[in-house]
Short mmCIF file of C-alpha atoms in Angstrom, two decimals:
data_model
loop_
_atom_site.label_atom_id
_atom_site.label_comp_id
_atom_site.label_asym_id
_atom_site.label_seq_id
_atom_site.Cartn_x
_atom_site.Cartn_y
_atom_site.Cartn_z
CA UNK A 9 -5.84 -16.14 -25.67
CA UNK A 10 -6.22 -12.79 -23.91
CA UNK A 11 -6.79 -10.32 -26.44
CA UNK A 12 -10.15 -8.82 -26.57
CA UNK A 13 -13.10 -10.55 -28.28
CA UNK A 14 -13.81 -9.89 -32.05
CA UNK A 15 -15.68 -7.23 -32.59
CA UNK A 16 -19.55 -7.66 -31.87
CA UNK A 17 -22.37 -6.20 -30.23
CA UNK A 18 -21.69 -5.03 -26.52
CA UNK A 19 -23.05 -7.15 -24.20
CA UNK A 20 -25.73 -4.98 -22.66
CA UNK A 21 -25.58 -4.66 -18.28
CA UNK A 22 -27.66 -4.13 -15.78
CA UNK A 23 -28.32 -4.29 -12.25
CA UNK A 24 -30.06 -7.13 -10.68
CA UNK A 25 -31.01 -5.69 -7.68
CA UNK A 26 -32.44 -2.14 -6.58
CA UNK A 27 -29.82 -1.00 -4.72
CA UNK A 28 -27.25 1.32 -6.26
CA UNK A 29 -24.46 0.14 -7.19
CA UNK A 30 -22.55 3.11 -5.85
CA UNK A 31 -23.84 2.53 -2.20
CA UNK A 32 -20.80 0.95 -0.21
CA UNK A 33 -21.18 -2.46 1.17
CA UNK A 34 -24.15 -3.18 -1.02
CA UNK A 35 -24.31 -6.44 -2.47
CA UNK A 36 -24.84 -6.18 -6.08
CA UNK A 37 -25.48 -8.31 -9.20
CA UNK A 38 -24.65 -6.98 -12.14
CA UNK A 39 -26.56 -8.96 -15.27
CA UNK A 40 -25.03 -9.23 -18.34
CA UNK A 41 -27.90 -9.70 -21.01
CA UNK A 42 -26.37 -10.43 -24.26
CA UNK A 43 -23.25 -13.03 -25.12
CA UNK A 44 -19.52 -12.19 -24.48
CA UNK A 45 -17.17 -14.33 -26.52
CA UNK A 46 -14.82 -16.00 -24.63
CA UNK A 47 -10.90 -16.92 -25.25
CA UNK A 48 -12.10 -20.50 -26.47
CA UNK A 49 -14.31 -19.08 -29.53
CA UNK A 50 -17.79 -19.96 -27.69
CA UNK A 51 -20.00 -17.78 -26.12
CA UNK A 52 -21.12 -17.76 -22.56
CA UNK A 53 -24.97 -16.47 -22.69
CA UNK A 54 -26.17 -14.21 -20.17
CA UNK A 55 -24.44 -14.58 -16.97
CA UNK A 56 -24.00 -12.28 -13.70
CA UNK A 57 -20.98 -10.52 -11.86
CA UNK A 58 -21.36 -10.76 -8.07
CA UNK A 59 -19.63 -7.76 -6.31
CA UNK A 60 -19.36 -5.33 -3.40
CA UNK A 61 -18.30 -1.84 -2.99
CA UNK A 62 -16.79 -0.03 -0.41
CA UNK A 63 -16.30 3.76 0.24
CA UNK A 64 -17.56 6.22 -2.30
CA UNK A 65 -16.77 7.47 -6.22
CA UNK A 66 -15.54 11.08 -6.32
CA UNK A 67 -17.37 13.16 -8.51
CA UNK A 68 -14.88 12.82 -11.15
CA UNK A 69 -14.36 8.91 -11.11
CA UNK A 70 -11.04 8.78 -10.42
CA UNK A 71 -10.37 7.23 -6.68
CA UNK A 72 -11.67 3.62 -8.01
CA UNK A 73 -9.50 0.52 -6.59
CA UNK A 74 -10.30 -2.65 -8.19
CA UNK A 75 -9.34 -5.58 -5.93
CA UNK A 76 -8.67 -8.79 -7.82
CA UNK A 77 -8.87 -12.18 -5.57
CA UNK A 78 -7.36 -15.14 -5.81
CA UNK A 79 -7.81 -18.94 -6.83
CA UNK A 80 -10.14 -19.90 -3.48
CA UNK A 81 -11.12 -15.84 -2.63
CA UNK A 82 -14.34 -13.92 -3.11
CA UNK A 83 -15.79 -10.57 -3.41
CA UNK A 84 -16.05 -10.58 0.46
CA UNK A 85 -12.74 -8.61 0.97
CA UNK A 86 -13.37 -6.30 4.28
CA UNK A 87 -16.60 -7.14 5.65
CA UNK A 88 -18.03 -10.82 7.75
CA UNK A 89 -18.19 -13.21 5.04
CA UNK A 90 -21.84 -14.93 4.58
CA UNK A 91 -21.50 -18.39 5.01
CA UNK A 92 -18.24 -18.68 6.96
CA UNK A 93 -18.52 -15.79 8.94
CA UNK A 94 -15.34 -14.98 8.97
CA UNK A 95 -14.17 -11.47 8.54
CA UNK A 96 -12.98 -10.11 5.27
CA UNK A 97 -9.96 -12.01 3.55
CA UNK A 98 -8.31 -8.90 3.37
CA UNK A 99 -8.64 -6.71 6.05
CA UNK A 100 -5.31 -6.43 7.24
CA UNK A 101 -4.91 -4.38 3.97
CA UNK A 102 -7.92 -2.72 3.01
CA UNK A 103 -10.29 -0.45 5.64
CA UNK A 104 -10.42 3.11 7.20
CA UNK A 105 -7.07 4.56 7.54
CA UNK A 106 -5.25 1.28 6.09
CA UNK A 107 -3.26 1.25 3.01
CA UNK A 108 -5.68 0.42 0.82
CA UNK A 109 -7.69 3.16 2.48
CA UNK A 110 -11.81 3.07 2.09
CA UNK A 111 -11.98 6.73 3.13
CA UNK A 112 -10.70 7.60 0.15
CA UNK A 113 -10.81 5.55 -2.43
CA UNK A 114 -13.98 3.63 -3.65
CA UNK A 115 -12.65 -0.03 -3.66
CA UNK A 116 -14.60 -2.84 -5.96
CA UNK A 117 -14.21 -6.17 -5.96
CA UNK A 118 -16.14 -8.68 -8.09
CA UNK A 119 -16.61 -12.74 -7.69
CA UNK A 120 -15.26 -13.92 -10.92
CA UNK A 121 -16.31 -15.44 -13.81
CA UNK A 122 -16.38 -19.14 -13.24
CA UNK A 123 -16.85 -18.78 -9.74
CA UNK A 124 -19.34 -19.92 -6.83
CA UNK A 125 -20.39 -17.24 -4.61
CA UNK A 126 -22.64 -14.98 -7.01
CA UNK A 127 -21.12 -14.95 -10.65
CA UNK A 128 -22.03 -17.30 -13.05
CA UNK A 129 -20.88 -20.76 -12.68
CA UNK A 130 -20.69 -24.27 -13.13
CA UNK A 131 -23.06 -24.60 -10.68
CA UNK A 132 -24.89 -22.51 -11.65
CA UNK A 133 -28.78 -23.12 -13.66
CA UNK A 134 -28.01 -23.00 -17.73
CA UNK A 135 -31.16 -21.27 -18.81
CA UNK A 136 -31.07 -23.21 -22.51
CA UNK A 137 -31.74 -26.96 -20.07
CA UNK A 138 -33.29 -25.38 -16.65
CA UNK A 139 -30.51 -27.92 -15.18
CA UNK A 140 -26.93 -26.96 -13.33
CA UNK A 141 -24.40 -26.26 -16.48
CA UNK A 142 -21.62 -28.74 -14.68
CA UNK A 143 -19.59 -29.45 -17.30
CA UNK A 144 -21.63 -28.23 -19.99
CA UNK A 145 -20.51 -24.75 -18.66
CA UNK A 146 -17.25 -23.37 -21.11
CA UNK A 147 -14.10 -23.10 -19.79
CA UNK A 148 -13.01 -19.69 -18.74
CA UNK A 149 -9.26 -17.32 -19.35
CA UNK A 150 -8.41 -15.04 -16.69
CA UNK A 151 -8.57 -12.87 -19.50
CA UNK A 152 -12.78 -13.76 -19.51
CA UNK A 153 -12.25 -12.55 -15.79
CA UNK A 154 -10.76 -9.49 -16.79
CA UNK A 155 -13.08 -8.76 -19.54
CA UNK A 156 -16.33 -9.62 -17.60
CA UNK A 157 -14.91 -7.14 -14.64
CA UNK A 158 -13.94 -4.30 -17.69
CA UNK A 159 -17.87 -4.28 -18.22
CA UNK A 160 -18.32 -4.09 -14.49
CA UNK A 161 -16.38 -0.92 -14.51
CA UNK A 162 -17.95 0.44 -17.92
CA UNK A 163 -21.28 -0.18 -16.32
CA UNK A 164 -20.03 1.84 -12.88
CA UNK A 165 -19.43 4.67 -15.12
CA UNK A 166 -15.51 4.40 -14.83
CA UNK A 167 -13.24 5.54 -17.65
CA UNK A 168 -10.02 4.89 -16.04
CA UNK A 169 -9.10 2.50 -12.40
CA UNK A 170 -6.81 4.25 -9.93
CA UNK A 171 -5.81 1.01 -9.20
CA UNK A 172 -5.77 -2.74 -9.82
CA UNK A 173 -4.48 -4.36 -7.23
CA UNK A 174 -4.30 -8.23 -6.14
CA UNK A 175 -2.19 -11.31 -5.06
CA UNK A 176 -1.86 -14.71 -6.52
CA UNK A 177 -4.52 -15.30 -9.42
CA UNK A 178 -5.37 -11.74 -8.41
CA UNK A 179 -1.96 -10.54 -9.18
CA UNK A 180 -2.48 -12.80 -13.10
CA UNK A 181 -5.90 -10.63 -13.28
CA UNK A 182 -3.95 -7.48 -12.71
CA UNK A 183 -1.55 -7.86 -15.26
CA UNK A 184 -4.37 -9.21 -17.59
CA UNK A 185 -6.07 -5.34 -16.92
CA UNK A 186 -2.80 -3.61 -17.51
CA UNK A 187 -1.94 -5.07 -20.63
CA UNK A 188 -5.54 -6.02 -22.14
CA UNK A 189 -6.41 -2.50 -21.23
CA UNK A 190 -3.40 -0.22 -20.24
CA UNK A 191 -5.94 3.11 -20.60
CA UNK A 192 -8.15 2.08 -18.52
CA UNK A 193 -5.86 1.42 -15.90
CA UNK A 194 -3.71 4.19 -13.96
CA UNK A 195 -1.70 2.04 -11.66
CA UNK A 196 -1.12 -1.65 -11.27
CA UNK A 197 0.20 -4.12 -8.53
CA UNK A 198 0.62 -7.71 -9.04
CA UNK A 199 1.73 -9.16 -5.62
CA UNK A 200 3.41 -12.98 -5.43
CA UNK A 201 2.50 -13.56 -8.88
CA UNK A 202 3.94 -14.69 -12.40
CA UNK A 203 3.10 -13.78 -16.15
CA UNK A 204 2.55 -17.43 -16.70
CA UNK A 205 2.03 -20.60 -14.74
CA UNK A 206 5.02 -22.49 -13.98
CA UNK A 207 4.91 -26.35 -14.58
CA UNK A 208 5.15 -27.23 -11.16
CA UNK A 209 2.15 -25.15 -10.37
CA UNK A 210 0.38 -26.83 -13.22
CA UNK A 211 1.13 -29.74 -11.39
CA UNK A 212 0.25 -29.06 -7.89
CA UNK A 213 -3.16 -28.25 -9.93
CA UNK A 214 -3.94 -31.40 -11.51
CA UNK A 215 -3.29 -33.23 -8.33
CA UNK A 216 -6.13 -31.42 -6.98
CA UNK A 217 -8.19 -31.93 -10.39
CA UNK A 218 -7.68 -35.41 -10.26
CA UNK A 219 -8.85 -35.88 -6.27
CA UNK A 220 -12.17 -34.37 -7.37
CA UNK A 221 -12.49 -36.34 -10.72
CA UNK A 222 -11.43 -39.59 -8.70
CA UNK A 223 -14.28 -38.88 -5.68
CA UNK A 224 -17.18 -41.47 -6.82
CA UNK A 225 -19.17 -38.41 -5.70
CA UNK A 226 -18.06 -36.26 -8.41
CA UNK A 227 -20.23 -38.19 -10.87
CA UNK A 228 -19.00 -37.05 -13.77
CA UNK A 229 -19.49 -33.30 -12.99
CA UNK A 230 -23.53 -33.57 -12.88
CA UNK A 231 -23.04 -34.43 -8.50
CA UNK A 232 -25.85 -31.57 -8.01
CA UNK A 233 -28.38 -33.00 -10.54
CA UNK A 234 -27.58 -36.29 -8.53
CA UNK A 235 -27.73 -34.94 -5.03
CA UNK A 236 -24.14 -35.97 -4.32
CA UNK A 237 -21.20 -33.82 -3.30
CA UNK A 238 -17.43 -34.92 -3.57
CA UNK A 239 -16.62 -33.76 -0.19
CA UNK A 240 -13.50 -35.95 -0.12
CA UNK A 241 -12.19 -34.95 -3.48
CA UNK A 242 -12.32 -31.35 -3.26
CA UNK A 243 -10.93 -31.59 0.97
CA UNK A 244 -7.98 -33.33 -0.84
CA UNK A 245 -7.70 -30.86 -3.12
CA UNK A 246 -7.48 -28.14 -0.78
CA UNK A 247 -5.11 -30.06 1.95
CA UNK A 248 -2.30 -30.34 -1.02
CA UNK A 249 -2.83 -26.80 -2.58
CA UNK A 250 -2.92 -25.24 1.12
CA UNK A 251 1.07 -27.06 1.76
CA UNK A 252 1.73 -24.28 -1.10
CA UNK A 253 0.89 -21.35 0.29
CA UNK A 254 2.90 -21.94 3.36
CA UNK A 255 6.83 -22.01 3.72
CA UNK A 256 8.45 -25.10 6.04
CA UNK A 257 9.86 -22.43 8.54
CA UNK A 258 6.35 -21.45 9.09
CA UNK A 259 4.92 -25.14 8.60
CA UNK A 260 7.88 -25.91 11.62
CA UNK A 261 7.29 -22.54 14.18
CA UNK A 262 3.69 -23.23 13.82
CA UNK A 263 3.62 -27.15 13.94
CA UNK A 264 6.75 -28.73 14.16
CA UNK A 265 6.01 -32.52 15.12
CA UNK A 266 3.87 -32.15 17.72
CA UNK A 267 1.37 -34.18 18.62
CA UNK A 268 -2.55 -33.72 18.58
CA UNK A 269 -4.13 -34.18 21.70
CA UNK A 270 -2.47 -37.06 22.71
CA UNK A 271 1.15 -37.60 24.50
CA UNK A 272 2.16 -40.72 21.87
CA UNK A 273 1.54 -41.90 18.43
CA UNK A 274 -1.04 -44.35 18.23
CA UNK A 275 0.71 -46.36 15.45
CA UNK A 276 -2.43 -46.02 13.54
CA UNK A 277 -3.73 -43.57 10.55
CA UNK A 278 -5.40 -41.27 13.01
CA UNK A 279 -4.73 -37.50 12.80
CA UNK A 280 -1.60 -37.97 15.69
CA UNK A 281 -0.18 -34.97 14.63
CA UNK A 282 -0.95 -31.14 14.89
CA UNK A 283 -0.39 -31.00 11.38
CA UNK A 284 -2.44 -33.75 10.02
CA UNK A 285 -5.11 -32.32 12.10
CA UNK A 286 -4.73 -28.75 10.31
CA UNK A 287 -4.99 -29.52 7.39
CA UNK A 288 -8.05 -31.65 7.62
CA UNK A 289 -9.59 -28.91 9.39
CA UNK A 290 -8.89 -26.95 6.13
CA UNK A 291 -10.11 -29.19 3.98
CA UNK A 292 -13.24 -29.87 5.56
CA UNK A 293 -14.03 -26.18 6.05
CA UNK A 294 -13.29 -25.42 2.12
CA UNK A 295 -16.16 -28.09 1.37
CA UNK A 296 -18.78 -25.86 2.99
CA UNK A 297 -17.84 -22.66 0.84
CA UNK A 298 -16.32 -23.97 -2.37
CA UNK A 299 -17.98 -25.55 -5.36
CA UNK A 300 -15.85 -28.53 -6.74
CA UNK A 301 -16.52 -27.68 -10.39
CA UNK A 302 -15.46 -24.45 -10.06
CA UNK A 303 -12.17 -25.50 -8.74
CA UNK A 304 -11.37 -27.34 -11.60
CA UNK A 305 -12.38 -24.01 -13.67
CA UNK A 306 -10.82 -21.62 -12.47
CA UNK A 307 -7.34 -23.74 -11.48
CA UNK A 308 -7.45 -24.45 -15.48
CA UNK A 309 -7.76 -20.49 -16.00
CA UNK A 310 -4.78 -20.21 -14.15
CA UNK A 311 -2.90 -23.06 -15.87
CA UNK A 312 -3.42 -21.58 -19.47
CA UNK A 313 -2.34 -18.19 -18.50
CA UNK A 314 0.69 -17.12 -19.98
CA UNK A 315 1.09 -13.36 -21.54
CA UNK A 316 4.05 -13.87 -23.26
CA UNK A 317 2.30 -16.24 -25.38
CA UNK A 318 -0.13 -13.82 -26.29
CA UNK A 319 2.52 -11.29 -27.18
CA UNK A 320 4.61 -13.68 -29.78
CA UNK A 321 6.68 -15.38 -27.25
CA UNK A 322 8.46 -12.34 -25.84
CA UNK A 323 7.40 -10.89 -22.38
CA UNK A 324 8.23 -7.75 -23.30
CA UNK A 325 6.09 -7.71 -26.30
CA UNK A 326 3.48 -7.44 -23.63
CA UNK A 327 3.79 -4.30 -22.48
CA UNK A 328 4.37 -2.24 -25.27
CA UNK A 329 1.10 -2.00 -26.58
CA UNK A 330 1.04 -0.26 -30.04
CA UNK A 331 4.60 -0.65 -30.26
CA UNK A 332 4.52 2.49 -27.15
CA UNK A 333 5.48 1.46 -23.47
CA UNK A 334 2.65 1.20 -22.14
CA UNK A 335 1.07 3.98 -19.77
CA UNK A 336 0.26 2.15 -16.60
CA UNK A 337 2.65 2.59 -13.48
CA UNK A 338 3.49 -0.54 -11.76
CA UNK A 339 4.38 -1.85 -8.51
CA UNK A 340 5.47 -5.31 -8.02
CA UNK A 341 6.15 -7.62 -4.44
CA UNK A 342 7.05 -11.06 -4.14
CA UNK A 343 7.96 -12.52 -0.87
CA UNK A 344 11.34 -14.29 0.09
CA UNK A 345 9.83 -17.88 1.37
CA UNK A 346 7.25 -18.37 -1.23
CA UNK A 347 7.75 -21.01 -3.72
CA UNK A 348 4.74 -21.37 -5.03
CA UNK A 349 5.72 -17.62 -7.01
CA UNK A 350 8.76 -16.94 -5.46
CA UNK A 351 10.57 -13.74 -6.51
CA UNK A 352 12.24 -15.11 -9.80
CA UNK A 353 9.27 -14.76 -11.70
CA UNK A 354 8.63 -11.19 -10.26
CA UNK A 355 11.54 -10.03 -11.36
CA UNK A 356 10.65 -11.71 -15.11
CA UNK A 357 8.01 -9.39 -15.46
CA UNK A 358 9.91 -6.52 -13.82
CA UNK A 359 12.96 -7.24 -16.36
CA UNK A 360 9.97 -6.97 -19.25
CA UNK A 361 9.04 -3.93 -18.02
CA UNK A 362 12.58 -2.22 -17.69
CA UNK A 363 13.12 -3.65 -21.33
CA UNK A 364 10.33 -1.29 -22.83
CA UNK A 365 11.13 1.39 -20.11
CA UNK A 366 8.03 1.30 -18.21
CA UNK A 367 7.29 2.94 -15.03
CA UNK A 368 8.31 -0.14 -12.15
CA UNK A 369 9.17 -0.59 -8.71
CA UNK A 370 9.94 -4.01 -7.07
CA UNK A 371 10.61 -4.95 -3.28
CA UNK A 372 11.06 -8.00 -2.11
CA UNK A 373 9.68 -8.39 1.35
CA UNK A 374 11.90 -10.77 3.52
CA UNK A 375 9.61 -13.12 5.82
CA UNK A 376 8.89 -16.85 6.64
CA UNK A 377 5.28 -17.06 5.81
CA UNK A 378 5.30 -18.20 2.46
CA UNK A 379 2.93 -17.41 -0.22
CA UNK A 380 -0.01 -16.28 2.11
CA UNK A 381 2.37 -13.47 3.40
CA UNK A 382 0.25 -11.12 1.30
CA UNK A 383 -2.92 -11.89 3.11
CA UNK A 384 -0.99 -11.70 6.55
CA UNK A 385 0.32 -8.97 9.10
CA UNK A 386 3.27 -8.01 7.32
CA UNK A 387 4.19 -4.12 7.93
CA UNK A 388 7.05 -3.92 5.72
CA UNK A 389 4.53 -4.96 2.41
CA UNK A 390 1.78 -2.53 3.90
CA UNK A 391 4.19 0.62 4.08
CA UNK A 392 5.30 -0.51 0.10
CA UNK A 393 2.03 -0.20 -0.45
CA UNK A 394 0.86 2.73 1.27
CA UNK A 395 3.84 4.43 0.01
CA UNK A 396 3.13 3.73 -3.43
CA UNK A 397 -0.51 4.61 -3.70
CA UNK A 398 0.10 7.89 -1.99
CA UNK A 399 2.81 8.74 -4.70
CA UNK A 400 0.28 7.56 -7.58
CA UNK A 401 -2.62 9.72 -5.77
CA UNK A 402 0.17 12.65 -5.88
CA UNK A 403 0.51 12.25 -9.72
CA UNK A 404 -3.25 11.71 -10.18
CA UNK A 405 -4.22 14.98 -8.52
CA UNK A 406 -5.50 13.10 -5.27
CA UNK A 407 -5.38 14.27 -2.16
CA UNK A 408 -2.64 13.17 -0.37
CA UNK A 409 -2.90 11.07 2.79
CA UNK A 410 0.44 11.38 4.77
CA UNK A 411 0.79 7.89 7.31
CA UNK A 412 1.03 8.55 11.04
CA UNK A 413 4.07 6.80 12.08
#
């Protein structure tokens, strides 16, 4: 499913705006003008990469960071976000002088393919009806991601990423990069991830699916040519998958059973408790920035993913491209309270690794917070990964950044 397409004219690429797409904090399109082939056999016409950039290329290309995001993320990783004006989703981690650190390293990050905030879409006009694709639009692989963000990087003149770095889906993306192209890619780091998706995350998945499908709304995908929107469906959706990415300690210090704005229960179906009321704050504020058809898109992506499939059934297999361990240097985290990826399949794809003798490091960072950890304040994950990137620069011939304490 994730090898690369047959071979076929490149797709040609070029930018849809004026700005270069060197410039940091530029918002760029990059337009893709011929067809890729996708994992499913069809071909997706041309389409566009939304992305941003932040710091600047050295002369010799070699300081690029490629941030992958995850299943609900965006391209809008340290900067106010558009239409939730929020700030970045990952600014605890990425910035001046943090440990993904924008003075020196020139840090992408791309929408991805499937997605609704500036890459192609199911929402997005198919140029062969004039009408929204919906349904019509082909399912997507993170390994279409991957290879839609590999011409990205061709088309920023990069031979080889620093760095691919990301959490969740973004961690599947980076170990689609290392092992769909382990010469392109210097170091990786897959953070609370898996090389394949579990059942019960399959699950969790199609409960969400199905709220959307079963929203009279939905309409059979076509709810924009109809000038409906399955609010409920996809605020559903996000309410159960949002219980995932939290742990019950955290659910309990944050929540417990208290009440909401009110000293009793009202024996009714009212929001009566602080919890209830969270996450139907969440779900209604996911409505205003998420496209429901591209939830069930790119949750399927992460459903079929599975790279020991792809590598005849043995992990391993995956990382030894060529029969020759692959190349790329990895560091791995997983946090001790999430069970959406908890640390057992981590240390899967560590084991893998160890079995062809690749380069791998693996921490386990103990905290409460559940899956999201990697998105939070946790100091113990942002010294692991300052730590590691300043031994990679070492070995790269980058300048070396030594972290006040």
């Amino acid at each position: 499913m994730s090898a690369p397409p047959t071979a076929q004219q490149p797709p040609l690429v070029t930018p849809s705006v004026a700005d270069s797409p060197l410039m940091p904090g530029k918002r760029v399109r990059l337009a893709v003008d011929r067809p890729m082939r996708l994992d499913s056999g069809v071909e997706i016409g041309g389409f566009q990469i939304a992305y941003q950039t932040y710091g600047t290329l050295n002369a010799d290309k070699s300081n690029a960071i490629f941030i992958c995001h995850a299943l609900t993320g965006d391209h809008f990783v340290v900067e106010k976000h558009p239409v939730t004006g929020k700030p970045g989703w990952w600014e605890m981690l990425v910035g001046p002088g943090k440990p993904v650190d924008t003075d020196r390293y020139f840090v992408i990050c791309s929408n991805v393919l499937g997605g609704c905030l500036g890459s192609t879409g199911p929402k997005d006009i198919d140029p062969a009806t004039g009408q929204p694709y919906g349904l019509s639009f082909p399912v997507v692989t993170i390994g279409d991601m991957v290879r839609a963000q590999k011409l990205l990087v061709e088309h920023l003149g990069i031979e080889q990423l620093f760095c691919v770095i990301g959490g969740s889906m973004g961690g599947m993306q980076v170990l689609q990069w290392a092992v769909a192209y382990p010469e392109s890619v210097f170091a990786a780091v897959p953070i609370a991830t898996a090389a394949r998706h579990s059942a019960q995350n399959i699950a969790f998945h199609e409960v969400g699916r199905q709220a959307i499908m079963a929203d009279p709304n939905w309409r059979g995908g076509n709810y924009l040519l109809e000038g409906t929107k399955p609010e409920a469906g996809l605020a559903v959706a996000r309410m159960a998958a949002h219980i995932t990415y939290l742990s019950e300690a955290a659910l309990h210090r944050k929540f417990g059973r208290n009440l909401q704005d009110r000293k009793a229960v009202t024996y009714g179906f009212d929001a009566d408790f602080q919890v209830e009321s969270y996450l139907r704050y969440q779900g209604a504020a996911f409505v205003e920035r998420f496209d429901a058809n591209s939830y069930l898109y790119i949750t399927r992506a992460m459903d079929y993913f599975d790279l020991a499939a792809d590598a005849g059934g043995t992990l391993a297999n995956a990382f030894r491209p060529g029969g020759r361990t692959t190349p790329v240097r990895f560091c791995l985290a997983s946090f001790s309270s999430d069970w959406l990826f908890p640390t057992s399949e981590s240390r899967a794809i560590v084991h893998a690794l160890n079995a062809v003798a690749a380069n791998v490091s693996f921490v386990e960072i103990e905290t409460d917070k559940g899956h999201d950890a990697f998105l939070l304040d946790e100091p113990e994950f942002h010294q692991v990964i300052h730590g590691f990137l300043e031994g990679c620069a070492e070995h790269r011939g980058l300048s070396v950044r030594r972290r006040a304490r």
